[in-house]
Coordinates of C-alpha atoms and ligand atoms in Angstrom, one line a residue:
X11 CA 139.2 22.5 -10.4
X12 CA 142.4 20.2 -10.2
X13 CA 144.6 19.9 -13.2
X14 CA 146.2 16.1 -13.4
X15 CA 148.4 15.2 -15.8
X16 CA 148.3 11.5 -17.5
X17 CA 151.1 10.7 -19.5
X18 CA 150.4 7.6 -22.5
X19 CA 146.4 8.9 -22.1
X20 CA 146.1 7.0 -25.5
X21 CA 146.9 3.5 -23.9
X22 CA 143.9 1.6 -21.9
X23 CA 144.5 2.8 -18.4
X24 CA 145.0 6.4 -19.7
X25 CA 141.8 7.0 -21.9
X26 CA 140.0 5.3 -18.7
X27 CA 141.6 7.1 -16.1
X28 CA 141.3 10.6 -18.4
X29 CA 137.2 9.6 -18.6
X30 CA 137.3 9.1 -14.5
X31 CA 138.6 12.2 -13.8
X32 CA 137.0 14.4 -16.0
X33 CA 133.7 12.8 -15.0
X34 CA 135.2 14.2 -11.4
X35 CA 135.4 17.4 -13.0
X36 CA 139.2 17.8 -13.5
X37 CA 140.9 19.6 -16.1
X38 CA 143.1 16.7 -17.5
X39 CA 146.3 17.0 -20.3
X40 CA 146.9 14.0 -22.0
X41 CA 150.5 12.9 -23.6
X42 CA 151.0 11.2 -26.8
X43 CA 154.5 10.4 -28.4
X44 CA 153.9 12.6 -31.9
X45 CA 150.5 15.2 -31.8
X46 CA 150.6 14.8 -35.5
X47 CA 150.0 10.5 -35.4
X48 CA 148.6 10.1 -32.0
X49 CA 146.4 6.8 -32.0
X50 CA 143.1 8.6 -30.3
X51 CA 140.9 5.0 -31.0
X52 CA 140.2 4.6 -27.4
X53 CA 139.6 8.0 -26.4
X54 CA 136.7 8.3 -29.3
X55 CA 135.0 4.9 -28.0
X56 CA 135.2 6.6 -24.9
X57 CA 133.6 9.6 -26.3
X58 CA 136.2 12.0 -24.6
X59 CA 138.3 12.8 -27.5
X60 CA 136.5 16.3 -28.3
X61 CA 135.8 16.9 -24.6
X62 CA 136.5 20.4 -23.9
X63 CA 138.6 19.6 -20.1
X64 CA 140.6 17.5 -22.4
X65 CA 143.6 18.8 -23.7
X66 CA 147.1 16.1 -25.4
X67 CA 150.8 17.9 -25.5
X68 CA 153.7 16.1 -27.2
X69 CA 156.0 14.1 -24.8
X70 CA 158.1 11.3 -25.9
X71 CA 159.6 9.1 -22.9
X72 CA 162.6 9.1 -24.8
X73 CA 163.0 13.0 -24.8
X74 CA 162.0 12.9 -20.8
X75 CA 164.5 16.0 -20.7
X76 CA 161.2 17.5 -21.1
X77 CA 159.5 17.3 -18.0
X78 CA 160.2 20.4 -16.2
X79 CA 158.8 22.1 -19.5
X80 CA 156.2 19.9 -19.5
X81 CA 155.2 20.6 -15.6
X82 CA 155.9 24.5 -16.4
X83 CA 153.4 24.5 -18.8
X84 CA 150.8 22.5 -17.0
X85 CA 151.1 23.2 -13.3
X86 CA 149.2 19.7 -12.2
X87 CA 148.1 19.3 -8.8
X88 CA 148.7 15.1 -10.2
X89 CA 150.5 12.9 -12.1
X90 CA 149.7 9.9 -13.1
X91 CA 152.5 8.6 -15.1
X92 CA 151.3 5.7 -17.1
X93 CA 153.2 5.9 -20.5
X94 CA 155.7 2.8 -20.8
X95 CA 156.6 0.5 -23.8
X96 CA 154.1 -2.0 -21.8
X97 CA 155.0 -5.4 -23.7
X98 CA 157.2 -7.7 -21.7
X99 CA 158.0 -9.6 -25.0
X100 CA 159.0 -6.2 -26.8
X101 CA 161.7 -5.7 -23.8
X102 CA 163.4 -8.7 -25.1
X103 CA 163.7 -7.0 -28.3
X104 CA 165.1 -3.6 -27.5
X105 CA 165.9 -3.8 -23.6
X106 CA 167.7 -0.4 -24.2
X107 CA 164.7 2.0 -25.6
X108 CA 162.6 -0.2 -22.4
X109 CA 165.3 0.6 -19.9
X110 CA 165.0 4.5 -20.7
X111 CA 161.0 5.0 -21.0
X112 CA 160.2 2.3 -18.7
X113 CA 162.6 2.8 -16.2
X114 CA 164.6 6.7 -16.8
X115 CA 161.8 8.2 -17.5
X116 CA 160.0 8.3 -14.2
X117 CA 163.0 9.4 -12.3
X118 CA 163.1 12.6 -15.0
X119 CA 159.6 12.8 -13.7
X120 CA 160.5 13.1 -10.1
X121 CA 163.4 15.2 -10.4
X122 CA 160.8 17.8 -12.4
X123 CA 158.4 17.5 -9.6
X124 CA 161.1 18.2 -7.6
X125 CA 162.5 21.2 -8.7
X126 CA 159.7 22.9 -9.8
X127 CA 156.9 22.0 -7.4
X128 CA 157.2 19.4 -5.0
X129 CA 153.6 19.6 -4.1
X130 CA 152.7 17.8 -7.0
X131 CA 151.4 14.2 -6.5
X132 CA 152.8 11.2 -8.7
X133 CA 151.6 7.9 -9.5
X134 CA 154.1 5.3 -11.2
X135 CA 152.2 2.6 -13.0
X136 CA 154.6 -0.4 -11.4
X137 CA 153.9 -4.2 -12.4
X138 CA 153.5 -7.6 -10.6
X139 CA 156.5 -8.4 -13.5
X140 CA 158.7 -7.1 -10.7
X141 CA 158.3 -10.4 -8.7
X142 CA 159.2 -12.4 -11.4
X143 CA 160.1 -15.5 -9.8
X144 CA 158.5 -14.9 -6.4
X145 CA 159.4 -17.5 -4.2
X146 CA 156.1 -17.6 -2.1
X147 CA 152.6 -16.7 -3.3
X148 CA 150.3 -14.5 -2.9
X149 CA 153.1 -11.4 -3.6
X150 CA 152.5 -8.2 -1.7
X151 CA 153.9 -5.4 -0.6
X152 CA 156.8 -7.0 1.7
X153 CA 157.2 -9.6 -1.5
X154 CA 161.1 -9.2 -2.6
X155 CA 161.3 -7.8 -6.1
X156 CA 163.5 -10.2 -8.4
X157 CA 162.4 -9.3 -11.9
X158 CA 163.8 -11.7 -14.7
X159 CA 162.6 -9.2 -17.6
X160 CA 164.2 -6.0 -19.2
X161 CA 160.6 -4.7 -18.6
X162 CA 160.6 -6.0 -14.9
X163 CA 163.9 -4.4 -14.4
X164 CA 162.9 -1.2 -15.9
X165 CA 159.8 -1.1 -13.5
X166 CA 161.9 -1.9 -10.2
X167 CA 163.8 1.1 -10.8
X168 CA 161.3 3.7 -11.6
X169 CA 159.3 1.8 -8.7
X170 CA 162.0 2.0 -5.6
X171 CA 163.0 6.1 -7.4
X172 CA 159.2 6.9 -6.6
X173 CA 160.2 5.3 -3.2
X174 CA 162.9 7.3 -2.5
X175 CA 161.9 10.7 -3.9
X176 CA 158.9 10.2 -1.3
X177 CA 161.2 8.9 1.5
X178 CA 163.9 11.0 0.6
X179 CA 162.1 14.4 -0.2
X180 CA 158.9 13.9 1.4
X181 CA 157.3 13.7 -2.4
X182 CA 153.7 12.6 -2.7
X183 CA 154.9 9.5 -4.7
X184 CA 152.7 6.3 -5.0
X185 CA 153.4 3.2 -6.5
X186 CA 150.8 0.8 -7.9
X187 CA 152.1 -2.6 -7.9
X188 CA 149.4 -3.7 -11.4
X189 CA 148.9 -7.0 -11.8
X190 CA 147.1 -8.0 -15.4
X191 CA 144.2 -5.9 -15.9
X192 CA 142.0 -6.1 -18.9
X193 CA 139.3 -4.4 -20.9
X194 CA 137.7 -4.0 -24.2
X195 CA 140.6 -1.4 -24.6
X196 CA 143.2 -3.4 -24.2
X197 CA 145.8 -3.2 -26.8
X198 CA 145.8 -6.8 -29.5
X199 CA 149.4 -7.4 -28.7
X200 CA 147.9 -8.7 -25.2
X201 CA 147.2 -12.7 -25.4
X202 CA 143.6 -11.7 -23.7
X203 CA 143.0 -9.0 -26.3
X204 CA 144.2 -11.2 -29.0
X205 CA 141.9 -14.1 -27.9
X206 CA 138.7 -11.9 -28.0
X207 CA 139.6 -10.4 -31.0
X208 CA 140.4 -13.6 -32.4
X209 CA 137.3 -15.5 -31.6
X210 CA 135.0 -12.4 -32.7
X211 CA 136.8 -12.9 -36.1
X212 CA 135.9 -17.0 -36.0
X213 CA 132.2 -16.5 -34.7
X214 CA 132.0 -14.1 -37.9
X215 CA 133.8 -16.5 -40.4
X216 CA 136.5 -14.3 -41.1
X217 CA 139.4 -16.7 -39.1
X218 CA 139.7 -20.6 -39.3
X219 CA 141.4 -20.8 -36.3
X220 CA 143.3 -19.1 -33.0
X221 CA 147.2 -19.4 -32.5
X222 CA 148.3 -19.5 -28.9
X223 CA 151.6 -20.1 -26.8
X224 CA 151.2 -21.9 -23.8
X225 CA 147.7 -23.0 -22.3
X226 CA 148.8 -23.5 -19.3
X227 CA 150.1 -20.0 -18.2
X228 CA 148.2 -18.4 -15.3
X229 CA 147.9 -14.6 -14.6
X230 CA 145.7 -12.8 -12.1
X231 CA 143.7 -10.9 -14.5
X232 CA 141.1 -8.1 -13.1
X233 CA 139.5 -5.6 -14.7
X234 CA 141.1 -2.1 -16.0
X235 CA 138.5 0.4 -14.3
X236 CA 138.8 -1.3 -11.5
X237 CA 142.8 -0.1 -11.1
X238 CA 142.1 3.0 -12.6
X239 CA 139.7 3.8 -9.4
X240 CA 142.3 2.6 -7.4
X241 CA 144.7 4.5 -9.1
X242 CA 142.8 7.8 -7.9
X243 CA 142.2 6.4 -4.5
X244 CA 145.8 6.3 -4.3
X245 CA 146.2 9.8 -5.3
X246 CA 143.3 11.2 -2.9
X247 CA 144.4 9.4 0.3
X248 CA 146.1 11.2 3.3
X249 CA 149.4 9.6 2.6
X250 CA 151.4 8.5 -0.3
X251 CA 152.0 4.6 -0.4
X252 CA 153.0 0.8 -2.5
X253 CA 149.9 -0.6 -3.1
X254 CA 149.3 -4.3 -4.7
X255 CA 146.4 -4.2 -7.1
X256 CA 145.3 -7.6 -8.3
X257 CA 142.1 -9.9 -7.4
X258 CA 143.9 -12.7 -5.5
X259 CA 143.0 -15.2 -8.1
X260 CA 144.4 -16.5 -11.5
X261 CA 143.1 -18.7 -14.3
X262 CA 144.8 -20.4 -17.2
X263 CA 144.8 -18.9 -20.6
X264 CA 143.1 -21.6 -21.6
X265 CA 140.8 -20.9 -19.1
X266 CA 140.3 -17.7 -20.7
X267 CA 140.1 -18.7 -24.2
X268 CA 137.1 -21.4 -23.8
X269 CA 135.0 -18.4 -22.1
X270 CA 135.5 -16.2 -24.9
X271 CA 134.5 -18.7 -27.3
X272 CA 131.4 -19.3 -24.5
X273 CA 130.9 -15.6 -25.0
X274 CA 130.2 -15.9 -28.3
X275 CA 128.2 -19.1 -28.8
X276 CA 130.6 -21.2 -29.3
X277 CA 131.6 -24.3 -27.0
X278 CA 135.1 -26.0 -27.2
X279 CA 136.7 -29.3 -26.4
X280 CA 140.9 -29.4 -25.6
X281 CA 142.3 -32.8 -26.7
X282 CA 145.8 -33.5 -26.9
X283 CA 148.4 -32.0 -24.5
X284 CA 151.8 -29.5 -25.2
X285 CA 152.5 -28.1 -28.5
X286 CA 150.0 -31.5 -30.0
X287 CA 146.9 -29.5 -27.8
X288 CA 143.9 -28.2 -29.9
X289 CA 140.7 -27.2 -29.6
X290 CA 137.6 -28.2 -31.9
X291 CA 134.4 -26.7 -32.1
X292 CA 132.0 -29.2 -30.2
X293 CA 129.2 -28.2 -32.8
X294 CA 131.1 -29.1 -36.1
X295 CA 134.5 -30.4 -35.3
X296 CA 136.7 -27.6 -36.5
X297 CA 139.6 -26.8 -35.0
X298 CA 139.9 -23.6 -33.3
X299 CA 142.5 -23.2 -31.4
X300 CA 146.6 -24.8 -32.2
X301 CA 149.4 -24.4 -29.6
X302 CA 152.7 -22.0 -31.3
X303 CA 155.4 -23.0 -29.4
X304 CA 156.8 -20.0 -31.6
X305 CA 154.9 -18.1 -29.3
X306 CA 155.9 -19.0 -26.0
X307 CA 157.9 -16.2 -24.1
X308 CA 161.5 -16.5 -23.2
X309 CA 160.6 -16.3 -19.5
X310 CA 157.4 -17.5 -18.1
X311 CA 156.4 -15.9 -14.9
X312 CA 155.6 -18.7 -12.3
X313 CA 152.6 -18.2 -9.2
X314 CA 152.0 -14.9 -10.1
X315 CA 149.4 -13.5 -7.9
X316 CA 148.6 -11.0 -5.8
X317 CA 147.3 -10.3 -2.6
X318 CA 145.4 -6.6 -2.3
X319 CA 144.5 -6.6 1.4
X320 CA 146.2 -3.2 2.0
X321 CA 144.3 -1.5 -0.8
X322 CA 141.1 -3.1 0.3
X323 CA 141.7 -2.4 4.2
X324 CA 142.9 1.2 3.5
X325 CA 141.2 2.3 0.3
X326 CA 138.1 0.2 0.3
X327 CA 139.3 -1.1 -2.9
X328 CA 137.6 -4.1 -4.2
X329 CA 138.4 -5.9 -7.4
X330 CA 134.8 -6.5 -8.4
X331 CA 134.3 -7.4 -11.9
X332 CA 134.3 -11.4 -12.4
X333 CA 136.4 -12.9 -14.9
X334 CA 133.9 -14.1 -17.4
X335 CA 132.0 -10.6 -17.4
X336 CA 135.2 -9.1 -18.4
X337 CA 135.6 -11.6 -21.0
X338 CA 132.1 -10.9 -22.1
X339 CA 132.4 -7.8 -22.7
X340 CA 135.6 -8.2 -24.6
X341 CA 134.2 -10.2 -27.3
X342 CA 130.7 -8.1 -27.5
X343 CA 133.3 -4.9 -28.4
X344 CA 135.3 -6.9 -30.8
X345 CA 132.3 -8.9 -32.1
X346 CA 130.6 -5.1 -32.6
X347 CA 134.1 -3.6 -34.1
X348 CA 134.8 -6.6 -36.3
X349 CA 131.1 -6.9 -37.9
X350 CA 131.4 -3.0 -38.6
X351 CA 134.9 -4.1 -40.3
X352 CA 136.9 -1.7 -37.7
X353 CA 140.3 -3.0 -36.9
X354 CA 141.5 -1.6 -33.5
Ligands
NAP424 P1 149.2 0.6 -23.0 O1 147.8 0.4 -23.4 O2 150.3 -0.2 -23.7 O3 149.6 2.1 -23.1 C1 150.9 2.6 -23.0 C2 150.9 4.0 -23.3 O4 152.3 4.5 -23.3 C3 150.4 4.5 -24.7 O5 149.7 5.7 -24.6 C4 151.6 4.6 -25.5 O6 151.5 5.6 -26.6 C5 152.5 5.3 -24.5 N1 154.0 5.2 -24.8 C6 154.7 4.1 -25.2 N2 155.9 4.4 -25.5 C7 156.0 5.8 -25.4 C8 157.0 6.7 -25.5 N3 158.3 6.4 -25.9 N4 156.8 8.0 -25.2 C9 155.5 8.4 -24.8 N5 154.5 7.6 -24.7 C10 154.8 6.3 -24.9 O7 149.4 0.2 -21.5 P2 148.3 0.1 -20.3 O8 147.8 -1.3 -20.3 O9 147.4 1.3 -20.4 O10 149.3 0.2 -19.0 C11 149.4 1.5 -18.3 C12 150.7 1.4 -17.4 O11 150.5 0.3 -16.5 C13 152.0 1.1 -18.2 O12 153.0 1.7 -17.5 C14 152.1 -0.4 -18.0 O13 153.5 -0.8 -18.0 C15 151.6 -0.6 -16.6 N6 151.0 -1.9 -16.3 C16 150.0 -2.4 -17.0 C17 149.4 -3.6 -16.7 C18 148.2 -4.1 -17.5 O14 147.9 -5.3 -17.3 N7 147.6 -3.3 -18.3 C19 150.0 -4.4 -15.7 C20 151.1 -3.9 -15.0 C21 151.6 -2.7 -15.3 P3 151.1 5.1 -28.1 O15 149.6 5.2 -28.1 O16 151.7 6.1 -28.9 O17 151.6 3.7 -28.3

């Protein structure tokens, strides 16, 4: 039986990638920031929380010191290290804390693997926010990194450490280069999340209307269990490697937005354009949906998407879920969660 280690197992790719691998049969330890306050939401709709391979230990990504205690206790054959203070817009706000668990933290990581076992695989969770600006589109792997975020930043340094701890000490280090991924698990602070959540509250009466920042933004958004498999076809293949994990196309969040309402009955009409756009309800005129230009993020990333031909010529990786079926199934979850008056 393998023992892997997930560090943030209570964010959406750790409670899916803790489910995939105990359905393998793995013995997996989780980590949360605080045992006593750990947020275990996803991990119970999962229906994993109580599962006896399971096990959580304390590990804060500010107290990364840690890690050679944590790997002494644990002896994993993997880790997949996916904690991170994951908002791009939070960076802005305390660059610092994201600089140290989004960027220190892996190296402390590597350096544990290192020293105490450097048979031990490792997967850094690294982002398509790394491009930032990318001067040619579709990014992969030979894509220069030019990040314009403290979160961007932070990932392009724990990404080229897990680089050179595998060039440089042979390490089993892979690096996942994530583009957007999304799922019913997705935390609200995501604008997809926050949509579905949104118009399940509408649908049910309980919200007049949906605030937004801009429309127009793109992102190439797949689907969460889809990177989680690829995540552990990373981690199984002969060779540790970069991979780009994204579908190759993007859509607009209002794109998005005017399938969740579709999801849930409801049919919408833009009018007006900029911070005067809106959506009303086609059925009784309502509006919707307002523009916040309050909202709109310091730094908007620009033909952001990716190209995954190396995962799907040498994993067999395919990014198969369709946009709108991921939509769907957001809004059924927060349609179910907000009728039962759950707030997750
Ligand atoms: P998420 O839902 O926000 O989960 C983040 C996890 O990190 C949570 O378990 C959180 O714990 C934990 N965490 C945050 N700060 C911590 C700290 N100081 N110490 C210990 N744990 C801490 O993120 P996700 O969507 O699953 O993403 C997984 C990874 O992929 C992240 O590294 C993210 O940056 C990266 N990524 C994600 C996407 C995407 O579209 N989802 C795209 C590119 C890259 P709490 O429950 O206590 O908050």
């Amino acid at each position: 039986m393998k023992t892997a280690l997930i560090t943030g197992v209570t964010g959406q790719d750790g409670a899916l990638l803790a489910k995939r691998l105990l359905a393998r049969g793995d013995r997996v330890v989780g980590t949360v920031r605080r045992s006593a306050s750990a947020n275990l939401w996803r991990l119970e709709e999962l229906a994993i929380a109580q599962h006896e391979r399971l096990s959580l230990k304390s590990f804060d990504l500010l107290d990364a010191e840690r890690a050679r205690t944590l790997l002494a206790d644990i002896h994993p054959d993997e880790v997949y290290n996916l904690a991170a203070q994951s908002s791009v817009g939070a960076s802005f706000e305390e660059p610092m804390l994201t600089l140290q668990a989004v960027g220190a933290a892996p190296l402390q990581l590597l350096e544990a693997i290192r020293q105490f076992d450097p048979k031990i695989r490792f997967f850094q969770a690294s982002s398509a926010e790394m491009f930032g600006m990318p001067r040619s589109a579709p990014q992969d792997e030979d894509t220069p990194l030019c990040p314009r975020t403290p979160y961007g930043a932070a990932k392009v340094y724990a990404h080229w450490m897990t680089v050179s701890y595998r060039d440089t000490y042979g390490l089993f280090g892979c690096s996942g280069i994530l583009y957007n991924h999304e799922s019913a698990l997705r935390s609200r602070e995501f604008v997809t999340r926050k949509i579905s959540d949104s118009v399940a509250k509408i649908r049910l009466g309980k919200l007049e209307c949906l605030r937004l920042g801009r429309l127009d933004s793109r992102r190439d958004w797949g689907y969460a269990p889809d990177y989680v498999e690829a995540m552990v076809r990373m981690m199984q293949s002969e060779s540790p490697g970069t991979y780009v994990l994204a579908t190759g196309r993007t859509a607009s969040i209002r794109d998005f937005a005017a399938i969740a309402f579709r999801a849930a009955g409801i049919e919408i009409e833009f009018r007006g354009t900029g911070p005067d756009e809106t959506a009303v309800d086609r059925n009784n005129g309502r509006t919707v949906i307002r523009v916040d230009p309050a909202l709109y993020r310091p730094v908007e990333p620009e033909q952001l998407v990716g190209n995954p031909a190396r995962a799907r010529a040498a994993l067999g990786w395919e990014p198969a879920m369709p946009l709108d079926r991921i939509c769907a199934e957001m809004v059924e979850a927060d349609l179910r969660r907000n009728a039962a008056g759950v707030s997750l």
